[in-house]
Amino acid sequence: MYQLNEIDTLPPESADKETSKVAIKALLQELDELQNLLYASRKHALLVVLQGMDASGKDGLIRDVFGNLNPQGVRVQPFKAPTEEELAHDFLWRIHRHVPERGMIQVFNRSHYEDVLVTRVHGMIDDATAGKRFAAINDFERLLQEHSQTVILKFYLHVSAEEQSKRLKERIQDPRKMWKYNANDEKEASLRTQYMRMYEEVFANCAQPSWHIVPADKNWYKEYYVARAVVEALRALDMKYPLIKQS
Amino acid sequence: MYQLNEIDTLPPESADKETSKVAIKALLQELDELQNLLYASRKHALLVVLQGMDASGKDGLIRDVFGNLNPQGVRVQPFKAPTEEELAHDFLWRIHRHVPERGMIQVFNRSHYEDVLVTRVHGMIDDATAGKRFAAINDFERLLQEHSQTVILKFYLHVSAEEQSKRLKERIQDPRKMWKYNANDEKEASLRTQYMRMYEEVFANCAQPSWHIVPADKNWYKEYYVARAVVEALRALDMKYPLIKQS
């Protein structure tokens, strides 16, 4: 079982900002090539699931790691509070519509995991329902992996309470960021202990594939970590450009 | 009435490659800022419609002009031959699903205009049906403009027969591009005269807003032209960052 309060939110001591920045550049260049190959060969799909507390840096990560790729091969889907129509279906209905087809990279900014996180912290579902949802999520992720050759990468951006609080305050002061501010954010941040517990249960119960817990207090390390993980996953697919189609 | 064979596919003499490249850099930087503002203010949407013959450079344009923006605020939708389910609906049904919500930029790689282009060249619909479709397209585009504050920009990438033929040949030779080759492309290219006539009718009949006919033999000019048009359209919206939400 993960103990989030024992896991660092700062980069490991061996990591160095300048070296990482150089490495990121090379990784993003390789990612660009790999994405082109993924798109051309259309044998696999990549689903990136991003989770983290408010201001943990999900938006910035999307921009910095996925923002230089061909936009025709990448989609980003944010998931907010479900609509009435969505709530009238099973909780995976709205998610399933947005899974990537072969050839595509799909990034989920929040995801089906909110249905076993925010809902539990606020007592909207009980433990038995949560247990059933874990099982449903595992079935769903297996479906994607086995039936559409989808590689799933799950990242939890781990920031300290102090860093989060600092970032939320910045939102009120920067005119370019005010629109991101939500009066509710501070209330949610105050529920940190409960959220951490629910995240720990997610990591333990939905672990195929297992989660990347990304030390995210420093943006440069977070970016480096995720870019490396994505590149390694795509590299492992051993893809090739298709030959000319005979029609 | 437009006469496409009288419109240049090469840049105007006043345009210079080096100057344009410098200008593109500045335009893309401004576009990045404007897109952030569009996303934050959520008052307008932008729909970019890209049309052009095979190998006219639509994919490259998408990559070079829209590839540096925050992927969370940009979506690209390619439209290919319709599926059986799509054909069982009106021709705008599949299109309507992909129009941008306020705050978003949506790029259509081909579009509803194929339903009055490829279909006419191949005799799948008669002139009377085409006329009704023009009217339906105008109603549809007015709906988007009036009811969701969507700015529509329509670009036709105009390449010469020689340039197109050169690019199609390159696809067969470059292992990284072979996958784009389609044995059908040459047959379609041979129907150029018919396509040009149908395009001319589109420009005359669906002109609110009117079309940008982009000289597209040179990628640097095509990019410059489109980047400038997009920036000018967004600039004209006079958007502001919202203040803090009170909730």
Short mmCIF file of C-alpha atoms in Angstrom, two decimals:
data_model
loop_
_atom_site.label_atom_id
_atom_site.label_comp_id
_atom_site.label_asym_id
_atom_site.label_seq_id
_atom_site.Cartn_x
_atom_site.Cartn_y
_atom_site.Cartn_z
CA MET A 1 0.00 0.00 0.00
CA TYR A 2 1.25 3.43 -0.97
CA GLN A 3 1.75 6.02 1.77
CA LEU A 4 1.57 9.29 -0.08
CA ASN A 5 2.85 11.37 2.83
CA GLU A 6 6.03 9.31 2.72
CA ILE A 7 6.59 9.91 -0.98
CA ASP A 8 8.62 12.94 -1.99
CA THR A 9 7.01 15.80 -3.86
CA LEU A 10 10.45 17.23 -4.63
CA PRO A 11 12.80 15.82 -7.30
CA PRO A 12 15.26 13.14 -6.15
CA GLU A 13 18.67 14.49 -5.19
CA SER A 14 20.27 12.90 -8.22
CA ALA A 15 18.14 15.07 -10.54
CA ASP A 16 19.51 18.35 -11.75
CA LYS A 17 17.52 21.14 -13.37
CA GLU A 18 19.90 22.01 -16.18
CA THR A 19 20.60 18.42 -17.15
CA SER A 20 16.89 17.63 -17.07
CA LYS A 21 16.05 20.55 -19.33
CA VAL A 22 18.51 19.32 -21.92
CA ALA A 23 17.11 15.82 -21.59
CA ILE A 24 13.52 17.07 -22.00
CA LYS A 25 14.40 18.70 -25.29
CA ALA A 26 15.78 15.46 -26.66
CA LEU A 27 12.83 13.49 -25.29
CA LEU A 28 10.29 15.82 -26.89
CA GLN A 29 12.06 15.55 -30.20
CA GLU A 30 11.95 11.77 -29.99
CA LEU A 31 8.31 11.92 -28.91
CA ASP A 32 7.46 13.91 -32.01
CA GLU A 33 8.97 11.20 -34.19
CA LEU A 34 7.30 8.41 -32.21
CA GLN A 35 3.92 10.10 -32.45
CA ASN A 36 4.26 10.40 -36.20
CA LEU A 37 5.06 6.70 -36.34
CA LEU A 38 2.13 5.81 -34.07
CA TYR A 39 -0.18 7.84 -36.32
CA ALA A 40 1.16 6.38 -39.54
CA SER A 41 1.17 2.77 -38.40
CA ARG A 42 -2.23 2.81 -36.64
CA LYS A 43 -1.57 -0.38 -34.72
CA HIS A 44 -1.69 1.02 -31.19
CA ALA A 45 -3.27 3.85 -29.25
CA LEU A 46 -1.95 5.72 -26.24
CA LEU A 47 -4.14 6.85 -23.37
CA VAL A 48 -2.58 9.18 -20.82
CA VAL A 49 -4.56 9.60 -17.61
CA LEU A 50 -3.66 12.68 -15.55
CA GLN A 51 -4.80 13.00 -11.98
CA GLY A 52 -3.81 15.36 -9.20
CA MET A 53 -5.17 17.94 -6.79
CA ASP A 54 -6.10 21.43 -8.04
CA ALA A 55 -3.00 23.39 -9.09
CA SER A 56 -0.87 20.24 -9.21
CA GLY A 57 0.15 21.30 -12.72
CA LYS A 58 -1.96 19.16 -15.05
CA ASP A 59 -2.68 21.97 -17.53
CA GLY A 60 0.95 23.04 -17.69
CA LEU A 61 2.07 19.47 -18.20
CA ILE A 62 -0.36 19.00 -21.08
CA ARG A 63 0.95 22.12 -22.70
CA ASP A 64 4.64 21.43 -22.18
CA VAL A 65 4.79 17.71 -22.98
CA PHE A 66 1.98 17.30 -25.52
CA GLY A 67 1.91 20.84 -26.92
CA ASN A 68 4.61 20.34 -29.52
CA LEU A 69 3.14 17.32 -31.21
CA ASN A 70 1.10 17.28 -34.38
CA PRO A 71 -2.34 18.36 -33.14
CA GLN A 72 -3.96 16.01 -35.61
CA GLY A 73 -2.69 13.04 -33.63
CA VAL A 74 -3.36 14.26 -30.10
CA ARG A 75 -6.60 14.94 -28.29
CA VAL A 76 -7.09 16.32 -24.82
CA GLN A 77 -10.31 15.69 -22.96
CA PRO A 78 -10.98 17.39 -19.64
CA PHE A 79 -13.58 15.76 -17.39
CA LYS A 80 -15.53 18.04 -15.08
CA ALA A 81 -18.56 17.38 -12.90
CA PRO A 82 -20.85 15.07 -14.92
CA THR A 83 -23.97 16.44 -16.60
CA GLU A 84 -27.46 15.14 -15.90
CA GLU A 85 -27.36 13.03 -19.05
CA GLU A 86 -24.00 11.56 -18.08
CA LEU A 87 -25.21 10.76 -14.57
CA ALA A 88 -28.15 8.89 -16.07
CA HIS A 89 -25.66 6.38 -17.53
CA ASP A 90 -23.03 4.17 -15.96
CA PHE A 91 -19.98 6.20 -14.85
CA LEU A 92 -17.81 4.90 -17.70
CA TRP A 93 -20.23 5.89 -20.46
CA ARG A 94 -18.92 9.41 -20.89
CA ILE A 95 -15.34 8.16 -20.64
CA HIS A 96 -15.67 5.43 -23.24
CA ARG A 97 -16.69 7.96 -25.92
CA HIS A 98 -13.31 9.62 -25.63
CA VAL A 99 -10.88 6.70 -25.67
CA PRO A 100 -8.33 6.94 -28.48
CA GLU A 101 -8.67 5.10 -31.76
CA ARG A 102 -5.56 3.31 -33.02
CA GLY A 103 -2.96 5.81 -34.14
CA MET A 104 -4.01 8.49 -31.66
CA ILE A 105 -2.74 9.87 -28.37
CA GLN A 106 -5.52 10.81 -25.97
CA VAL A 107 -4.87 12.76 -22.80
CA PHE A 108 -7.47 12.71 -20.03
CA ASN A 109 -7.29 15.79 -17.81
CA ARG A 110 -8.93 14.10 -14.82
CA SER A 111 -10.80 10.93 -15.66
CA HIS A 112 -13.01 8.06 -14.52
CA TYR A 113 -10.89 8.06 -11.37
CA GLU A 114 -12.79 11.11 -10.13
CA ASP A 115 -15.69 8.71 -9.66
CA VAL A 116 -13.76 6.97 -6.89
CA LEU A 117 -12.09 10.13 -5.54
CA VAL A 118 -14.21 13.27 -5.24
CA THR A 119 -17.32 11.13 -4.82
CA ARG A 120 -15.82 9.26 -1.87
CA VAL A 121 -14.33 12.29 -0.16
CA HIS A 122 -17.77 13.89 -0.24
CA GLY A 123 -19.58 10.74 0.84
CA MET A 124 -21.55 10.44 -2.40
CA ILE A 125 -20.80 6.71 -2.68
CA ASP A 126 -20.11 4.10 0.00
CA ASP A 127 -17.17 1.69 0.20
CA ALA A 128 -19.08 -1.20 -1.34
CA THR A 129 -19.92 0.91 -4.41
CA ALA A 130 -16.32 2.08 -4.59
CA GLY A 131 -15.17 -1.54 -4.59
CA LYS A 132 -17.48 -2.34 -7.49
CA ARG A 133 -16.25 0.69 -9.36
CA PHE A 134 -12.63 -0.38 -8.93
CA ALA A 135 -13.54 -3.71 -10.51
CA ALA A 136 -15.42 -2.00 -13.35
CA ILE A 137 -12.46 0.29 -14.00
CA ASN A 138 -10.11 -2.67 -14.15
CA ASP A 139 -12.39 -4.46 -16.62
CA PHE A 140 -12.65 -1.32 -18.72
CA GLU A 141 -8.91 -0.71 -18.82
CA ARG A 142 -8.32 -4.35 -19.73
CA LEU A 143 -10.81 -4.01 -22.59
CA LEU A 144 -8.86 -1.09 -24.00
CA GLN A 145 -5.51 -2.78 -23.58
CA GLU A 146 -6.57 -6.12 -25.05
CA HIS A 147 -9.04 -5.09 -27.72
CA SER A 148 -7.66 -1.91 -29.20
CA GLN A 149 -3.98 -2.27 -28.36
CA THR A 150 -4.17 0.79 -26.16
CA VAL A 151 -1.21 1.57 -23.97
CA ILE A 152 -2.44 3.20 -20.77
CA LEU A 153 -0.18 5.48 -18.74
CA LYS A 154 -1.54 6.80 -15.45
CA PHE A 155 0.14 9.73 -13.75
CA TYR A 156 -0.62 11.19 -10.37
CA LEU A 157 0.98 14.62 -9.96
CA HIS A 158 2.10 14.73 -6.36
CA VAL A 159 2.47 18.23 -4.88
CA SER A 160 2.95 19.23 -1.27
CA ALA A 161 0.23 21.12 0.60
CA GLU A 162 2.56 24.13 0.78
CA GLU A 163 3.26 24.21 -2.96
CA GLN A 164 -0.42 23.79 -3.76
CA SER A 165 -1.40 26.61 -1.44
CA LYS A 166 1.26 28.87 -2.98
CA ARG A 167 -0.03 28.17 -6.48
CA LEU A 168 -3.66 28.75 -5.57
CA LYS A 169 -2.71 32.14 -4.11
CA GLU A 170 -0.88 33.05 -7.31
CA ARG A 171 -4.09 32.52 -9.25
CA ILE A 172 -5.77 35.37 -7.38
CA GLN A 173 -2.93 37.74 -8.08
CA ASP A 174 -2.10 37.12 -11.73
CA PRO A 175 -4.69 38.72 -14.08
CA ARG A 176 -3.84 36.06 -16.66
CA LYS A 177 -4.68 33.29 -14.20
CA MET A 178 -7.64 34.66 -12.27
CA TRP A 179 -10.07 32.82 -14.51
CA LYS A 180 -8.70 29.53 -13.22
CA TYR A 181 -9.52 30.46 -9.67
CA ASN A 182 -12.50 28.76 -8.13
CA ALA A 183 -13.73 29.64 -4.64
CA ASN A 184 -14.21 25.93 -4.11
CA ASP A 185 -10.51 25.11 -4.60
CA GLU A 186 -9.48 26.06 -1.10
CA LYS A 187 -12.22 23.96 0.44
CA GLU A 188 -11.10 20.98 -1.61
CA ALA A 189 -7.46 21.60 -0.64
CA SER A 190 -8.47 21.49 3.02
CA LEU A 191 -9.70 17.94 2.44
CA ARG A 192 -6.19 16.86 1.47
CA THR A 193 -5.87 14.08 4.05
CA GLN A 194 -9.08 12.44 2.85
CA TYR A 195 -8.05 12.80 -0.80
CA MET A 196 -4.66 11.25 -0.13
CA ARG A 197 -6.31 8.25 1.49
CA MET A 198 -8.65 7.77 -1.46
CA TYR A 199 -5.79 8.11 -3.92
CA GLU A 200 -3.86 5.45 -2.00
CA GLU A 201 -6.82 3.10 -2.41
CA VAL A 202 -6.97 3.83 -6.12
CA PHE A 203 -3.28 3.04 -6.55
CA ALA A 204 -3.71 -0.22 -4.68
CA ASN A 205 -6.91 -1.34 -6.38
CA CYS A 206 -6.46 -0.19 -9.97
CA ALA A 207 -2.93 -1.16 -10.75
CA GLN A 208 -2.97 -2.68 -14.20
CA PRO A 209 -1.00 -0.81 -15.30
CA SER A 210 0.32 0.62 -12.07
CA TRP A 211 0.41 4.34 -11.40
CA HIS A 212 3.29 6.73 -11.83
CA ILE A 213 3.50 8.92 -8.76
CA VAL A 214 5.23 12.00 -10.08
CA PRO A 215 7.08 14.34 -7.70
CA ALA A 216 5.49 17.53 -9.01
CA ASP A 217 6.60 20.45 -6.83
CA LYS A 218 9.09 21.38 -9.55
CA ASN A 219 7.70 21.72 -13.05
CA TRP A 220 10.96 20.84 -14.74
CA TYR A 221 11.15 17.51 -12.98
CA LYS A 222 7.47 16.69 -13.51
CA GLU A 223 7.88 17.38 -17.24
CA TYR A 224 11.04 15.36 -17.49
CA TYR A 225 9.48 12.43 -15.63
CA VAL A 226 6.35 12.29 -17.78
CA ALA A 227 8.12 12.91 -21.09
CA ARG A 228 10.52 10.08 -20.31
CA ALA A 229 7.74 7.68 -19.33
CA VAL A 230 5.75 8.43 -22.48
CA VAL A 231 8.78 8.06 -24.75
CA GLU A 232 9.78 4.77 -23.11
CA ALA A 233 6.28 3.36 -23.50
CA LEU A 234 6.08 4.25 -27.20
CA ARG A 235 9.62 3.10 -27.90
CA ALA A 236 8.74 -0.29 -26.48
CA LEU A 237 6.09 -0.78 -29.18
CA ASP A 238 8.69 -1.27 -31.90
CA MET A 239 6.58 0.37 -34.61
CA LYS A 240 7.38 0.64 -38.30
CA TYR A 241 6.22 2.93 -41.10
CA PRO A 242 3.80 1.00 -43.31
CA LEU A 243 4.73 0.30 -46.91
CA ILE A 244 2.63 1.55 -49.80
CA LYS A 245 -1.00 0.48 -49.66
CA GLN A 246 -2.04 -1.64 -52.59
CA SER A 247 -5.62 -0.92 -53.45
CA MET B 1 -17.38 34.28 -59.96
CA TYR B 2 -13.91 33.04 -59.12
CA GLN B 3 -11.75 31.67 -61.93
CA LEU B 4 -9.30 29.42 -60.14
CA ASN B 5 -7.04 28.99 -63.15
CA GLU B 6 -6.52 32.74 -63.14
CA ILE B 7 -5.54 32.85 -59.48
CA ASP B 8 -1.89 32.44 -58.61
CA THR B 9 -0.67 29.39 -56.73
CA LEU B 10 2.69 31.08 -56.14
CA PRO B 11 3.26 33.84 -53.57
CA PRO B 12 2.77 37.42 -54.77
CA GLU B 13 5.98 39.11 -55.90
CA SER B 14 5.94 41.42 -52.91
CA ALA B 15 6.29 38.43 -50.55
CA ASP B 16 9.74 37.36 -49.47
CA LYS B 17 10.63 34.07 -47.82
CA GLU B 18 12.98 35.34 -45.13
CA THR B 19 10.74 38.27 -44.13
CA SER B 20 7.72 35.98 -44.03
CA LYS B 21 9.50 33.48 -41.79
CA VAL B 22 10.29 36.21 -39.29
CA ALA B 23 6.69 37.43 -39.48
CA ILE B 24 5.33 33.90 -38.94
CA LYS B 25 7.30 33.57 -35.72
CA ALA B 26 5.79 36.76 -34.35
CA LEU B 27 2.32 35.77 -35.53
CA LEU B 28 2.49 32.37 -33.88
CA GLN B 29 3.59 33.96 -30.64
CA GLU B 30 0.66 36.33 -30.76
CA LEU B 31 -1.66 33.46 -31.69
CA ASP B 32 -0.55 31.58 -28.59
CA GLU B 33 -1.53 34.52 -26.43
CA LEU B 34 -4.82 35.04 -28.27
CA GLN B 35 -5.72 31.39 -27.91
CA ASN B 36 -5.11 31.52 -24.18
CA LEU B 37 -7.39 34.54 -24.00
CA LEU B 38 -10.07 32.85 -26.13
CA TYR B 39 -9.94 29.82 -23.82
CA ALA B 40 -10.02 31.86 -20.63
CA SER B 41 -12.80 34.20 -21.71
CA ARG B 42 -15.05 31.56 -23.30
CA LYS B 43 -17.15 34.08 -25.18
CA HIS B 44 -16.32 33.02 -28.73
CA ALA B 45 -15.28 29.93 -30.66
CA LEU B 46 -13.15 29.64 -33.77
CA LEU B 47 -13.84 27.20 -36.56
CA VAL B 48 -11.17 26.80 -39.22
CA VAL B 49 -12.28 24.95 -42.35
CA LEU B 50 -9.46 23.59 -44.51
CA GLN B 51 -10.11 22.43 -48.03
CA GLY B 52 -7.80 21.59 -50.89
CA MET B 53 -6.84 18.83 -53.29
CA ASP B 54 -4.75 15.86 -52.08
CA ALA B 55 -1.22 16.97 -51.22
CA SER B 56 -2.20 20.64 -51.12
CA GLY B 57 -0.57 20.79 -47.69
CA LYS B 58 -3.46 20.64 -45.23
CA ASP B 59 -1.69 18.32 -42.78
CA GLY B 60 1.48 20.38 -42.80
CA LEU B 61 -0.47 23.57 -42.26
CA ILE B 62 -2.27 22.10 -39.26
CA ARG B 63 1.02 21.08 -37.78
CA ASP B 64 2.86 24.33 -38.42
CA VAL B 65 0.19 26.87 -37.57
CA PHE B 66 -1.85 25.07 -34.90
CA GLY B 67 0.84 22.74 -33.56
CA ASN B 68 2.34 25.16 -31.09
CA LEU B 69 -0.83 26.05 -29.26
CA ASN B 70 -2.03 24.59 -26.01
CA PRO B 71 -3.52 21.26 -27.12
CA GLN B 72 -6.24 21.61 -24.51
CA GLY B 73 -7.76 24.48 -26.49
CA VAL B 74 -7.42 23.08 -30.02
CA ARG B 75 -9.08 20.15 -31.70
CA VAL B 76 -8.53 18.80 -35.17
CA GLN B 77 -11.18 16.74 -36.89
CA PRO B 78 -10.46 15.05 -40.19
CA PHE B 79 -13.48 14.11 -42.29
CA LYS B 80 -13.12 11.10 -44.56
CA ALA B 81 -15.69 9.18 -46.58
CA PRO B 82 -18.83 8.99 -44.42
CA THR B 83 -19.75 5.76 -42.64
CA GLU B 84 -23.02 3.96 -43.16
CA GLU B 85 -24.43 5.48 -39.97
CA GLU B 86 -23.41 8.95 -41.07
CA LEU B 87 -24.96 8.48 -44.51
CA ALA B 88 -28.22 7.50 -42.85
CA HIS B 89 -28.44 11.05 -41.44
CA ASP B 90 -28.47 14.46 -43.11
CA PHE B 91 -25.01 15.42 -44.38
CA LEU B 92 -24.45 17.98 -41.60
CA TRP B 93 -25.14 15.57 -38.75
CA ARG B 94 -21.62 14.26 -38.46
CA ILE B 95 -20.25 17.78 -38.83
CA HIS B 96 -22.41 19.37 -36.14
CA ARG B 97 -21.05 17.00 -33.50
CA HIS B 98 -17.59 18.47 -33.94
CA VAL B 99 -18.23 22.23 -33.96
CA PRO B 100 -16.26 24.06 -31.27
CA GLU B 101 -17.73 25.07 -27.93
CA ARG B 102 -17.02 28.64 -26.78
CA GLY B 103 -13.38 28.99 -25.84
CA MET B 104 -12.14 26.40 -28.31
CA ILE B 105 -10.41 26.38 -31.68
CA GLN B 106 -11.62 23.61 -33.98
CA VAL B 107 -9.86 22.76 -37.21
CA PHE B 108 -11.71 20.77 -39.86
CA ASN B 109 -9.36 18.86 -42.16
CA ARG B 110 -11.84 18.66 -45.04
CA SER B 111 -15.42 19.33 -44.04
CA HIS B 112 -19.07 19.49 -45.04
CA TYR B 113 -17.84 21.03 -48.28
CA GLU B 114 -16.83 17.59 -49.49
CA ASP B 115 -20.55 16.94 -49.78
CA VAL B 116 -20.73 19.48 -52.60
CA LEU B 117 -17.30 18.66 -54.10
CA VAL B 118 -16.32 14.99 -54.35
CA THR B 119 -20.00 14.03 -54.58
CA ARG B 120 -20.55 16.33 -57.56
CA VAL B 121 -17.36 15.43 -59.39
CA HIS B 122 -18.39 11.78 -59.20
CA GLY B 123 -22.00 12.44 -60.12
CA MET B 124 -23.37 11.22 -56.80
CA ILE B 125 -25.68 14.21 -56.50
CA ASP B 126 -27.34 16.38 -59.14
CA ASP B 127 -27.27 20.18 -59.43
CA ALA B 128 -30.62 20.63 -57.74
CA THR B 129 -29.44 18.70 -54.68
CA ALA B 130 -26.22 20.68 -54.68
CA GLY B 131 -28.21 23.90 -54.66
CA LYS B 132 -30.20 22.73 -51.65
CA ARG B 133 -27.00 21.74 -49.90
CA PHE B 134 -25.48 25.16 -50.48
CA ALA B 135 -28.53 26.68 -48.79
CA ALA B 136 -28.33 24.21 -45.90
CA ILE B 137 -24.64 24.97 -45.42
CA ASN B 138 -25.35 28.69 -45.31
CA ASP B 139 -28.08 28.18 -42.70
CA PHE B 140 -25.76 25.97 -40.66
CA GLU B 141 -22.87 28.41 -40.74
CA ARG B 142 -25.21 31.25 -39.79
CA LEU B 143 -26.44 29.21 -36.83
CA LEU B 144 -22.89 28.80 -35.56
CA GLN B 145 -22.02 32.43 -36.08
CA GLU B 146 -25.15 33.84 -34.50
CA HIS B 147 -25.87 31.36 -31.77
CA SER B 148 -22.51 30.35 -30.39
CA GLN B 149 -20.42 33.36 -31.39
CA THR B 150 -18.32 31.18 -33.65
CA VAL B 151 -15.90 32.88 -35.98
CA ILE B 152 -15.60 30.81 -39.16
CA LEU B 153 -12.51 30.99 -41.34
CA LYS B 154 -12.54 29.04 -44.58
CA PHE B 155 -9.30 28.36 -46.42
CA TYR B 156 -8.83 26.76 -49.79
CA LEU B 157 -5.21 25.72 -50.35
CA HIS B 158 -4.56 26.42 -54.00
CA VAL B 159 -1.74 24.37 -55.56
CA SER B 160 -0.84 24.01 -59.21
CA ALA B 161 -1.25 20.70 -60.98
CA GLU B 162 2.54 20.49 -61.31
CA GLU B 163 3.21 21.05 -57.63
CA GLN B 164 0.54 18.53 -56.66
CA SER B 165 1.94 15.92 -58.97
CA LYS B 166 5.46 16.49 -57.62
CA ARG B 167 4.24 16.03 -54.04
CA LEU B 168 2.27 12.89 -54.82
CA LYS B 169 5.38 11.38 -56.37
CA GLU B 170 7.41 12.23 -53.28
CA ARG B 171 5.02 10.18 -51.18
CA ILE B 172 5.99 7.05 -53.03
CA GLN B 173 9.67 7.65 -52.52
CA ASP B 174 9.92 8.75 -48.89
CA PRO B 175 9.52 5.80 -46.46
CA ARG B 176 8.19 8.24 -43.86
CA LYS B 177 5.44 9.36 -46.22
CA MET B 178 4.47 6.18 -48.05
CA TRP B 179 1.59 5.57 -45.65
CA LYS B 180 -0.07 8.72 -46.95
CA TYR B 181 -0.07 7.41 -50.49
CA ASN B 182 -3.35 6.24 -51.86
CA ALA B 183 -3.64 4.67 -55.30
CA ASN B 184 -6.79 6.73 -55.71
CA ASP B 185 -4.99 10.07 -55.38
CA GLU B 186 -3.76 10.16 -58.95
CA LYS B 187 -7.18 9.40 -60.31
CA GLU B 188 -8.62 12.26 -58.27
CA ALA B 189 -5.83 14.57 -59.41
CA SER B 190 -6.74 13.80 -63.02
CA LEU B 191 -10.19 15.21 -62.31
CA ARG B 192 -8.68 18.57 -61.48
CA THR B 193 -10.70 20.59 -64.01
CA GLN B 194 -13.98 19.26 -62.63
CA TYR B 195 -12.87 19.87 -59.05
CA MET B 196 -11.86 23.43 -59.84
CA ARG B 197 -15.29 24.11 -61.33
CA MET B 198 -17.04 22.71 -58.27
CA TYR B 199 -14.82 24.72 -55.96
CA GLU B 200 -15.67 27.87 -57.89
CA GLU B 201 -19.34 27.17 -57.31
CA VAL B 202 -18.73 26.65 -53.62
CA PHE B 203 -16.92 29.97 -53.32
CA ALA B 204 -19.75 31.74 -55.12
CA ASN B 205 -22.60 30.08 -53.24
CA CYS B 206 -21.27 29.73 -49.70
CA ALA B 207 -19.68 33.07 -49.05
CA GLN B 208 -20.68 34.12 -45.58
CA PRO B 209 -17.96 34.41 -44.59
CA SER B 210 -16.15 34.40 -47.92
CA TRP B 211 -13.30 32.04 -48.68
CA HIS B 212 -9.60 32.66 -48.43
CA ILE B 213 -7.95 31.33 -51.54
CA VAL B 214 -4.43 30.66 -50.37
CA PRO B 215 -1.56 30.48 -52.87
CA ALA B 216 -0.12 27.23 -51.56
CA ASP B 217 2.70 26.12 -53.83
CA LYS B 218 5.17 27.47 -51.25
CA ASN B 219 4.68 26.24 -47.70
CA TRP B 220 6.21 29.33 -46.14
CA TYR B 221 3.71 31.61 -47.84
CA LYS B 222 0.73 29.37 -47.12
CA GLU B 223 1.69 29.31 -43.43
CA TYR B 224 2.22 33.03 -43.30
CA TYR B 225 -1.09 33.70 -45.01
CA VAL B 226 -3.16 31.49 -42.73
CA ALA B 227 -1.37 32.50 -39.50
CA ARG B 228 -1.98 36.15 -40.34
CA ALA B 229 -5.67 35.59 -41.15
CA VAL B 230 -6.25 33.64 -37.92
CA VAL B 231 -4.46 36.23 -35.79
CA GLU B 232 -6.37 39.09 -37.40
CA ALA B 233 -9.70 37.37 -36.83
CA LEU B 234 -8.99 36.72 -33.14
CA ARG B 235 -7.53 40.17 -32.58
CA ALA B 236 -10.74 41.70 -33.88
CA LEU B 237 -12.71 40.06 -31.06
CA ASP B 238 -11.26 42.41 -28.45
CA MET B 239 -11.27 39.79 -25.68
CA LYS B 240 -10.37 40.31 -22.03
CA TYR B 241 -9.27 37.98 -19.24
CA PRO B 242 -12.21 37.45 -16.88
CA LEU B 243 -11.96 38.68 -13.31
CA ILE B 244 -12.23 36.34 -10.37
CA LYS B 245 -15.40 34.24 -10.32
CA GLN B 246 -17.55 34.91 -7.29
CA SER B 247 -19.31 31.75 -6.27
#
